[in-house]
mmCIF file of C-alpha atoms in Angstrom:
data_model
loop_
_atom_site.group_PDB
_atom_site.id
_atom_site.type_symbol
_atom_site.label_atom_id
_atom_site.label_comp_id
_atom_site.label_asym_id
_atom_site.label_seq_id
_atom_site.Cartn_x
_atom_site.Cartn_y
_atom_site.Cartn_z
ATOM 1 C CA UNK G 7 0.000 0.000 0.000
ATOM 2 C CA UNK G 8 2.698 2.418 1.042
ATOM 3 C CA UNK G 9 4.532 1.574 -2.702
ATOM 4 C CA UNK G 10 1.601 2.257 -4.233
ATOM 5 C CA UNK G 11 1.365 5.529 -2.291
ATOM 6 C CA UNK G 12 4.470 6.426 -2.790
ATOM 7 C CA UNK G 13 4.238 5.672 -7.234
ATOM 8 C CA UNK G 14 1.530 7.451 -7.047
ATOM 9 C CA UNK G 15 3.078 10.868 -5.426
ATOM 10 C CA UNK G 16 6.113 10.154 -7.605
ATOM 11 C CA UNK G 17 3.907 9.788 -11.344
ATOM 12 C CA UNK G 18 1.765 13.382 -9.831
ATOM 13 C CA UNK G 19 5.515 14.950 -9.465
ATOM 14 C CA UNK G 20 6.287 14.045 -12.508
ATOM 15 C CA UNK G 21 3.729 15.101 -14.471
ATOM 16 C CA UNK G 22 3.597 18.183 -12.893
ATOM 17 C CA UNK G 23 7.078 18.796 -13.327
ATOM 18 C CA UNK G 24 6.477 18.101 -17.020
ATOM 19 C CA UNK G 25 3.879 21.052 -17.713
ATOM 20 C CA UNK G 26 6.639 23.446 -15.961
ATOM 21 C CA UNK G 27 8.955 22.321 -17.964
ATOM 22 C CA UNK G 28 6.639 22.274 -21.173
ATOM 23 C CA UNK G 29 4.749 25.353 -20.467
ATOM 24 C CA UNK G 30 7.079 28.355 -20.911
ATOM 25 C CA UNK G 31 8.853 26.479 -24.021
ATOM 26 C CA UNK G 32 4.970 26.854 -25.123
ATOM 27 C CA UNK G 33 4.394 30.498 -24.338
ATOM 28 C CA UNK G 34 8.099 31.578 -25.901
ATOM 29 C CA UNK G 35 6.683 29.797 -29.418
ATOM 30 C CA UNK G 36 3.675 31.921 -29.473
ATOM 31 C CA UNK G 37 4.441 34.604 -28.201
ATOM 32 C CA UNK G 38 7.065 34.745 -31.022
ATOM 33 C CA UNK G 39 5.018 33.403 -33.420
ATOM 34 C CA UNK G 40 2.359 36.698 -32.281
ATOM 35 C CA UNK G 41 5.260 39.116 -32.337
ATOM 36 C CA UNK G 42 6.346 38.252 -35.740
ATOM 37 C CA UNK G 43 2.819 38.994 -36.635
ATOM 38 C CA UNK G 44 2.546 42.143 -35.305
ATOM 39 C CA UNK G 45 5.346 42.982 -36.861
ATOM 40 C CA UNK G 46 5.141 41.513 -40.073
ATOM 41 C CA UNK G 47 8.469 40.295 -40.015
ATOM 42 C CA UNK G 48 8.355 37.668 -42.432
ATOM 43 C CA UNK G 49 11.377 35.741 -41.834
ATOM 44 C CA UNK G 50 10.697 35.851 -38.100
ATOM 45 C CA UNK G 51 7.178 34.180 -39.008
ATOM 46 C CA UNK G 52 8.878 31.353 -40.930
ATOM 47 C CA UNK G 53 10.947 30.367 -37.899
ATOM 48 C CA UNK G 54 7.825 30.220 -35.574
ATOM 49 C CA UNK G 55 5.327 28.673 -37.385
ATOM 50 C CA UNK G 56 4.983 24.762 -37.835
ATOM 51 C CA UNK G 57 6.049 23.481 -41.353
ATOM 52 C CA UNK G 58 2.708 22.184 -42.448
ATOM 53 C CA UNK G 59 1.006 25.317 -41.712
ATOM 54 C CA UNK G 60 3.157 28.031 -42.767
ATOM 55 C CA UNK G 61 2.885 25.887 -46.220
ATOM 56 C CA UNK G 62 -0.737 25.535 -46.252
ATOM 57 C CA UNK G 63 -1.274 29.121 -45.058
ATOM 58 C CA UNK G 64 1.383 30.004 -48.765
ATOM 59 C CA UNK G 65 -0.943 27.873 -50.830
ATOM 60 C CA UNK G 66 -4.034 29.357 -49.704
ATOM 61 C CA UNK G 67 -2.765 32.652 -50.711
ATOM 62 C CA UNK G 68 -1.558 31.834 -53.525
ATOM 63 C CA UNK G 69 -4.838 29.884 -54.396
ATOM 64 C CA UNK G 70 -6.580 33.383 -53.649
ATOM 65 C CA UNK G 71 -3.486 35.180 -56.609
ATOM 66 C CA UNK G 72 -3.055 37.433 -53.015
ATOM 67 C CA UNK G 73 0.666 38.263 -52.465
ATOM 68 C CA UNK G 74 2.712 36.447 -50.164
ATOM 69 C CA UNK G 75 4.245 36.841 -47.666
ATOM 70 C CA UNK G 76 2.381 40.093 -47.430
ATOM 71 C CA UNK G 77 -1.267 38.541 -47.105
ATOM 72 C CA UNK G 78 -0.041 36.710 -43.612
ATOM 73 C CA UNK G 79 0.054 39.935 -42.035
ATOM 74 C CA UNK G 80 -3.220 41.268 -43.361
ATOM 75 C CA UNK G 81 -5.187 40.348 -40.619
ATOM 76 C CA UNK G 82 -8.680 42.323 -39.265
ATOM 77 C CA UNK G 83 -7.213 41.892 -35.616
ATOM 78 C CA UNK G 84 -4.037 41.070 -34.216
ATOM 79 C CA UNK G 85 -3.378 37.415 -32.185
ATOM 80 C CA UNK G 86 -4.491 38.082 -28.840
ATOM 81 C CA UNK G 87 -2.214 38.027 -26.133
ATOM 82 C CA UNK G 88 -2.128 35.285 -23.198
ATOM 83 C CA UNK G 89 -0.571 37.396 -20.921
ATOM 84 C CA UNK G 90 -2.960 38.184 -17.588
ATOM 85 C CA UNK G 91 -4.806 34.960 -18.776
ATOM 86 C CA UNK G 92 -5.119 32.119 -16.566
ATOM 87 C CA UNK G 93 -3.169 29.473 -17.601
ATOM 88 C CA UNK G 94 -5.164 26.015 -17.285
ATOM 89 C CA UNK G 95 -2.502 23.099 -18.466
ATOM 90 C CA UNK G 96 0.062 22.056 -21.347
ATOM 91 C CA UNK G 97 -0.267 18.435 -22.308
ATOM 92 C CA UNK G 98 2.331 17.082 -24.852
ATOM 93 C CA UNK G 99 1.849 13.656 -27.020
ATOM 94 C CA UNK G 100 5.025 12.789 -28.830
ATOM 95 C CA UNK G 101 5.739 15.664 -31.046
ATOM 96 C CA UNK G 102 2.355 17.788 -30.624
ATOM 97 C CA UNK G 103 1.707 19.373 -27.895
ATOM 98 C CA UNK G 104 -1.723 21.942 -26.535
ATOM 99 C CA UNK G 105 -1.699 25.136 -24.072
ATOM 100 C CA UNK G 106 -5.106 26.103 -22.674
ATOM 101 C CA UNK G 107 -5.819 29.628 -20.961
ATOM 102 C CA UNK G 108 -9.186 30.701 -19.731
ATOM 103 C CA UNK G 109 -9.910 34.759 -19.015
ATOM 104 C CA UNK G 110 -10.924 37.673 -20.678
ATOM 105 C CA UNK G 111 -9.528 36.660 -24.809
ATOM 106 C CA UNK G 112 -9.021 40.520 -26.305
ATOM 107 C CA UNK G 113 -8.909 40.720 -30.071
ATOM 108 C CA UNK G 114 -8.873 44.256 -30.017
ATOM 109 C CA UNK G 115 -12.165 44.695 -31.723
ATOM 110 C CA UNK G 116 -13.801 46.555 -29.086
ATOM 111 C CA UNK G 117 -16.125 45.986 -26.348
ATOM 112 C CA UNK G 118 -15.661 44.641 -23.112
ATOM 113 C CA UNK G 119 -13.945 40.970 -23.704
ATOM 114 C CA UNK G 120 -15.498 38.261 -21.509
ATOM 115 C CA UNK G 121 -14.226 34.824 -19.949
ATOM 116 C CA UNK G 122 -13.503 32.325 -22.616
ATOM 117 C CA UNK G 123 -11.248 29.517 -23.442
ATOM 118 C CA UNK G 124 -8.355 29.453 -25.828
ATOM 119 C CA UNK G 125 -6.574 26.651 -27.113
ATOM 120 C CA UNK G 126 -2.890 26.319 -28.626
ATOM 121 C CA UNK G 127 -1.442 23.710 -30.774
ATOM 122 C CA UNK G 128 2.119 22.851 -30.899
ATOM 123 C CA UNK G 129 4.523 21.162 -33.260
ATOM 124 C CA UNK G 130 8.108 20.331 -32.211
ATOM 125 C CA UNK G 131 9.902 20.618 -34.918
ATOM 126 C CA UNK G 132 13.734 20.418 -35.200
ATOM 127 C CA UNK G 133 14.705 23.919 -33.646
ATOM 128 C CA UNK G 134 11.686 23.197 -31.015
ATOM 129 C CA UNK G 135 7.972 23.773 -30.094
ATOM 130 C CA UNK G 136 6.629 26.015 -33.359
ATOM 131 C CA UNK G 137 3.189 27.230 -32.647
ATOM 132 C CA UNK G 138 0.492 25.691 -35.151
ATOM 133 C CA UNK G 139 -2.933 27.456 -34.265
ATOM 134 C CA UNK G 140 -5.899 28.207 -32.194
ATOM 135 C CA UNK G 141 -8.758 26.890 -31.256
ATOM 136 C CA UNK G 142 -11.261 29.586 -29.228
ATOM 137 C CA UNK G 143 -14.359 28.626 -27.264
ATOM 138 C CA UNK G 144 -16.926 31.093 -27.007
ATOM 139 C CA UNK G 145 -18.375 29.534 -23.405
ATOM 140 C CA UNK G 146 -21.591 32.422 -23.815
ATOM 141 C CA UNK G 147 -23.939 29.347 -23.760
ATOM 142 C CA UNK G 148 -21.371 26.948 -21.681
ATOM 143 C CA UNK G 149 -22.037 29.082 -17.748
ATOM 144 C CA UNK G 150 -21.267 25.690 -16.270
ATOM 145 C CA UNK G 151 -18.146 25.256 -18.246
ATOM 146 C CA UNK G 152 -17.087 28.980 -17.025
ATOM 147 C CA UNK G 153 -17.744 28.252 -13.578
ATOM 148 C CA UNK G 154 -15.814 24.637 -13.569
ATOM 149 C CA UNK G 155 -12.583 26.308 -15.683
ATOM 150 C CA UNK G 156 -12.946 29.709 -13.601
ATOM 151 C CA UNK G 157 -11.679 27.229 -10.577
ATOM 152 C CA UNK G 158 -9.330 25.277 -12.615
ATOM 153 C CA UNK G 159 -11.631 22.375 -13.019
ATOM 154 C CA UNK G 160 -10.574 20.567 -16.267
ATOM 155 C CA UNK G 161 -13.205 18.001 -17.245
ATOM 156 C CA UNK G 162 -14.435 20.320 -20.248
ATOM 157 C CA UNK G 163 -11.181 19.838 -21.550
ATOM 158 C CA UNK G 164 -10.705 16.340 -20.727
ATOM 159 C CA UNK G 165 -14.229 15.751 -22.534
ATOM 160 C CA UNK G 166 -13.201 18.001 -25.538
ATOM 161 C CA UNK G 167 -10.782 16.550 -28.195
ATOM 162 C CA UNK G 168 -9.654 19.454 -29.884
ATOM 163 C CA UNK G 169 -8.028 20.402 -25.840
ATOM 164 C CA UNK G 170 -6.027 16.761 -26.363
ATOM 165 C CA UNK G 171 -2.273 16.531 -28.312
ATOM 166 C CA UNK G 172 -3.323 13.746 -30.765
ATOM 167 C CA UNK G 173 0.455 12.987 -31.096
ATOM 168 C CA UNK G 174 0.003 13.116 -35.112
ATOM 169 C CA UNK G 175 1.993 15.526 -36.963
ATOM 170 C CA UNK G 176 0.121 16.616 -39.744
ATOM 171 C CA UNK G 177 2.119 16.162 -43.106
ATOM 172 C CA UNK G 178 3.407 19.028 -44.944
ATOM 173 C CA UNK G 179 1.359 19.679 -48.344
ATOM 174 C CA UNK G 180 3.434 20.440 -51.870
ATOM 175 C CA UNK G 181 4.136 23.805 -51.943
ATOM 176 C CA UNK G 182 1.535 25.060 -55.058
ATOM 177 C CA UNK G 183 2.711 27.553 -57.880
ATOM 178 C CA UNK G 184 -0.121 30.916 -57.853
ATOM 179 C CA UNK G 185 -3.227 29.423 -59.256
ATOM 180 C CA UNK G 186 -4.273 30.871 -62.818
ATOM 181 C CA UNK G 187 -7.803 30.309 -62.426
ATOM 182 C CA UNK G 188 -9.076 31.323 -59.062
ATOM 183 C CA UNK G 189 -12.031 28.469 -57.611
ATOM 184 C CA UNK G 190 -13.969 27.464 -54.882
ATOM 185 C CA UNK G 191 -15.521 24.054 -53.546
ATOM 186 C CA UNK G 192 -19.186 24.570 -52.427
ATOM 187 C CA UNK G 193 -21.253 22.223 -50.621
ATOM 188 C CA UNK G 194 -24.776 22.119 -48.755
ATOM 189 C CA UNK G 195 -24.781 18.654 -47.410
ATOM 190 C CA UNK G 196 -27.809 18.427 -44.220
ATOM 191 C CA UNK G 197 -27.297 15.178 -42.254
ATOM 192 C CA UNK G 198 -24.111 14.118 -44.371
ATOM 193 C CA UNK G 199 -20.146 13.974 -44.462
ATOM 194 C CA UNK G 200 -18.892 15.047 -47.822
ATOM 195 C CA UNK G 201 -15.178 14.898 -49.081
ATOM 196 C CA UNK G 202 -14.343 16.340 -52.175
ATOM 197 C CA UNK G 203 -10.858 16.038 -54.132
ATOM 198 C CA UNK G 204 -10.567 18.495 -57.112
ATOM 199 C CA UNK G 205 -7.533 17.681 -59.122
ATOM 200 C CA UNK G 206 -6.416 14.686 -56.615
ATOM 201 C CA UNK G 207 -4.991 17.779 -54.468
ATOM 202 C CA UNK G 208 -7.303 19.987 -53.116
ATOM 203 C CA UNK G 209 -8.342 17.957 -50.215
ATOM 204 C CA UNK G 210 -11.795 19.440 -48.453
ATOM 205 C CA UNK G 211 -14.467 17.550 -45.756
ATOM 206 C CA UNK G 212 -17.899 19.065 -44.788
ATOM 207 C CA UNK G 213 -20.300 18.320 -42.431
ATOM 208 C CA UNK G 214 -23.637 18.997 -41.846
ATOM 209 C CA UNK G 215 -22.821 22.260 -43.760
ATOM 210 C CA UNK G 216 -23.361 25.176 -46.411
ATOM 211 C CA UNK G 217 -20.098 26.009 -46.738
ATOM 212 C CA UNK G 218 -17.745 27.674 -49.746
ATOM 213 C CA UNK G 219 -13.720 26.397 -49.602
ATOM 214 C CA UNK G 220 -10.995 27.585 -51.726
ATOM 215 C CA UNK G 221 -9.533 25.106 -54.684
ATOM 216 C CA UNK G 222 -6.080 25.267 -53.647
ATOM 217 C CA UNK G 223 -4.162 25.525 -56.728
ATOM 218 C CA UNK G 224 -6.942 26.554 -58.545
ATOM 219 C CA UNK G 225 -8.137 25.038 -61.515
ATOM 220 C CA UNK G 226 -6.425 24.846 -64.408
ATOM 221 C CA UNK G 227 -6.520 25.330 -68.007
ATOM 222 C CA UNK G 228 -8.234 21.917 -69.797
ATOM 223 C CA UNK G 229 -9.731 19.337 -68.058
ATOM 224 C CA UNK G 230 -10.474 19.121 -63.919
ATOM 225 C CA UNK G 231 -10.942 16.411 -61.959
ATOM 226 C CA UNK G 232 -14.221 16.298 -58.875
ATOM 227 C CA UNK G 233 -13.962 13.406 -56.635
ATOM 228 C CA UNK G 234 -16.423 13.304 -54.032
ATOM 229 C CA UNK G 235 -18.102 10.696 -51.405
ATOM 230 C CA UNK G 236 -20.623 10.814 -48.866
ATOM 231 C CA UNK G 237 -22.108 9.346 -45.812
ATOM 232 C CA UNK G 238 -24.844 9.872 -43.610
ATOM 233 C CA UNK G 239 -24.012 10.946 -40.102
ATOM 234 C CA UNK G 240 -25.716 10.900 -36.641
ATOM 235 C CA UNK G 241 -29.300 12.798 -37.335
ATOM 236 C CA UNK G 242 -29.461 12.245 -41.134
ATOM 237 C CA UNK G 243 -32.204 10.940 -42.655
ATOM 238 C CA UNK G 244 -30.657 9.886 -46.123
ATOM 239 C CA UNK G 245 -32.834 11.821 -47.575
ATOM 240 C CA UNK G 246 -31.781 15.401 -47.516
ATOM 241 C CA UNK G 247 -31.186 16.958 -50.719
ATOM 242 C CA UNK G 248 -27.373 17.803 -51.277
ATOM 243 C CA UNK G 249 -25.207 20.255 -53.396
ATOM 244 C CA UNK G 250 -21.903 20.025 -54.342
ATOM 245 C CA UNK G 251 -20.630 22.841 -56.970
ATOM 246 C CA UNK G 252 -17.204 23.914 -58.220
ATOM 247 C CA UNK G 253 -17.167 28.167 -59.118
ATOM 248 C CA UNK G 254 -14.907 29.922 -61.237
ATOM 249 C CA UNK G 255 -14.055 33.709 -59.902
ATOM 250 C CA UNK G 256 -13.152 36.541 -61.933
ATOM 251 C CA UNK G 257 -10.717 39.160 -61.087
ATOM 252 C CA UNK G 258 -12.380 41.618 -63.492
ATOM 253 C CA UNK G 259 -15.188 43.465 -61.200
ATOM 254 C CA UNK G 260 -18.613 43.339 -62.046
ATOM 255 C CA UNK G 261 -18.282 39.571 -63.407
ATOM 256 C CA UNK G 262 -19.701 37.128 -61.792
ATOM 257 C CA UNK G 263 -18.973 33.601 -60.678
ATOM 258 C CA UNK G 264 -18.918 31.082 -62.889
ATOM 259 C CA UNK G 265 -20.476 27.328 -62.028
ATOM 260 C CA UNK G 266 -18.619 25.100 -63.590
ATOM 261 C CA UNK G 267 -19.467 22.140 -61.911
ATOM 262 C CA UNK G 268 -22.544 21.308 -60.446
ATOM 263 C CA UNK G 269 -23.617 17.736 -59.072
ATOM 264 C CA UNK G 270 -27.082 17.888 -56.942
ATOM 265 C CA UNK G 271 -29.731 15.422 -55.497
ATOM 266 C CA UNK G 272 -32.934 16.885 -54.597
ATOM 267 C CA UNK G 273 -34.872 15.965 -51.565
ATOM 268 C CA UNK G 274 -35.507 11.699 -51.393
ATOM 269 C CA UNK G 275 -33.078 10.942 -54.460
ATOM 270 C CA UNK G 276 -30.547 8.851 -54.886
ATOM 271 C CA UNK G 277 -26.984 10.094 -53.702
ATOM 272 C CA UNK G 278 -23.737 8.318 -55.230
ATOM 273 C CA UNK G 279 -21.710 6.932 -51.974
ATOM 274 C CA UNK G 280 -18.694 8.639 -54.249
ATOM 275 C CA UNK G 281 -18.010 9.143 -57.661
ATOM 276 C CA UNK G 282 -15.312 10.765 -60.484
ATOM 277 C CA UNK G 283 -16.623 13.913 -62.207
ATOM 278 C CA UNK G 284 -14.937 16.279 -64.449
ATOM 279 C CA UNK G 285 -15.262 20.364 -65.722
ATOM 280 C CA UNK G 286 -13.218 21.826 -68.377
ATOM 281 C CA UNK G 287 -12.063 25.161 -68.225
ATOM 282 C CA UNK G 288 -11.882 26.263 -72.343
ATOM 283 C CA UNK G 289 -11.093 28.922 -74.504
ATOM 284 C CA UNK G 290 -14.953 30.591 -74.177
ATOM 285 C CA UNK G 291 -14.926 30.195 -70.267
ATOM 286 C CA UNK G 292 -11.432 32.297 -70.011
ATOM 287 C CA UNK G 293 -12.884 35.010 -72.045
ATOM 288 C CA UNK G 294 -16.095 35.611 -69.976
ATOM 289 C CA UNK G 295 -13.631 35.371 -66.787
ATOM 290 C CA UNK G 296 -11.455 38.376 -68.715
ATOM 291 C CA UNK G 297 -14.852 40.098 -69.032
ATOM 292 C CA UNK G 298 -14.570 39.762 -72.935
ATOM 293 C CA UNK G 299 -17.431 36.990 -73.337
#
């Protein structure tokens, strides 16, 4: 009995010793990660962001024919700060790693900020912890949560996966050349999952949504490529209708949109589990995207 006391004193030691070791390598990655934003010093916000994210975050620019590294900085607020927020635990698995903070999250829009929860996400990469993003929790309709967090209870985030390290490191995508042809995914999907592929690289998932993604890449002169599937989830019927589109955009104002692709079930049909489409961007499509058609 007394071993058993005695392992389990020297496992809560250790852990604890663990998030104050952990911890402030946390906090120095995002807090350089947020000064390099505020800043807009590129180079700094290559060194503090994760490799899989700085390149998605290039390709999505470059999807949108936005400058980079310019576009990073264009932001409507800047990252909020963590200091004077109360700092809840650090949890590491393998190589990933989460920070959680509770208090008053100010973006600087205005207002008086109230209690919330904010969650970082860590990748060590070779120099060390590089931040990766942030998950916020508006707790408005959560008082319970508020209270529980408010006294460093953690069972919200022990009952919330996106508070957990999965351990996975996400793998870096091929870095995309600026897209000629700007598009977007859409997809209305009530009661389903749907995954579309355009061009075998644009990877996108949607759930239970109405929801517009960027192609990244774009699309591309010639023929295109839709792969799709879909499943019902918890609270579908199977028989909602469903939508999934590709658009064209113009960068000539005052044209619109351009549906190129279009594949839709109307309420009690038939839905494909998956299936191989394809668009074509021609000659005639270009010129009404120049505004000349």
């Amino acid at each position: 009995m007394n071993r058993l006391i005695c392992w389990i004193l020297w496992m809560s030691t250790m852990i604890a010793g663990a998030q104050d070791d952990l911890r402030p390598a946390l906090e120095v990655s995002y807090n350089a990660w947020r000064d390099a934003v505020i800043n807009q010093d590129a180079r700094a916000w290559e060194r503090a962001t994760a490799e899989h994210r700085r390149v998605e975050v290039k390709n999505r620019i470059l999807s949108e024919k936005r400058a980079f590294p310019a576009t990073v900085f264009n932001l409507p607020t800047p990252p909020p700060s963590i200091a004077g927020l109360q700092f809840l635990e650090a949890k590491q698995n393998r190589s990933t790693a989460k920070a959680s903070y509770f208090g008053k999250i100010d973006f600087g829009v205005g207002g008086t900020p109230t209690d919330n929860l904010i969650v970082l996400s860590f990748i060590r990469g070779n120099s060390g912890w590089l931040y990766d993003r942030a998950d916020y929790v508006n707790l408005v309709a959560l008082p319970e949560v508020r209270k529980e967090l408010a006294k460093s209870d953690l069972r919200y985030l022990k009952e919330t996966p996106e508070a957990q390290p999965t351990g996975v490191v996400p793998p870096t995508p091929v870095e995309m050349r600026p897209a000629k042809i700007i598009a977007k995914v859409y997809v209305f999907c009530p009661g389903r999952e749907v995954q579309v592929h355009v061009n075998k690289f644009s990877r996108h998932r949607f759930a239970n949504a109405k929801e517009a993604e960027i192609v990244i890449g774009g699309a591309r002169d010639g023929l295109n490529e839709v792969q799709f599937s879909t499943k019902k989830i918890e609270g579908g019927t199977g028989k909602e209708a469903m939508t999934i589109r590709v658009y064209l955009l113009s960068e000539v104002e005052g044209v619109k949109p351009i549906k190129i692709f279009e594949y839709q079930v109307q309420e009690g049909g038939a839905v494909l589990p998956f299936g191989t489409k394809n668009f074509t961007v021609d000659a005639a499509t270009m010129k009404v995207l120049e505004g000349a058609g």
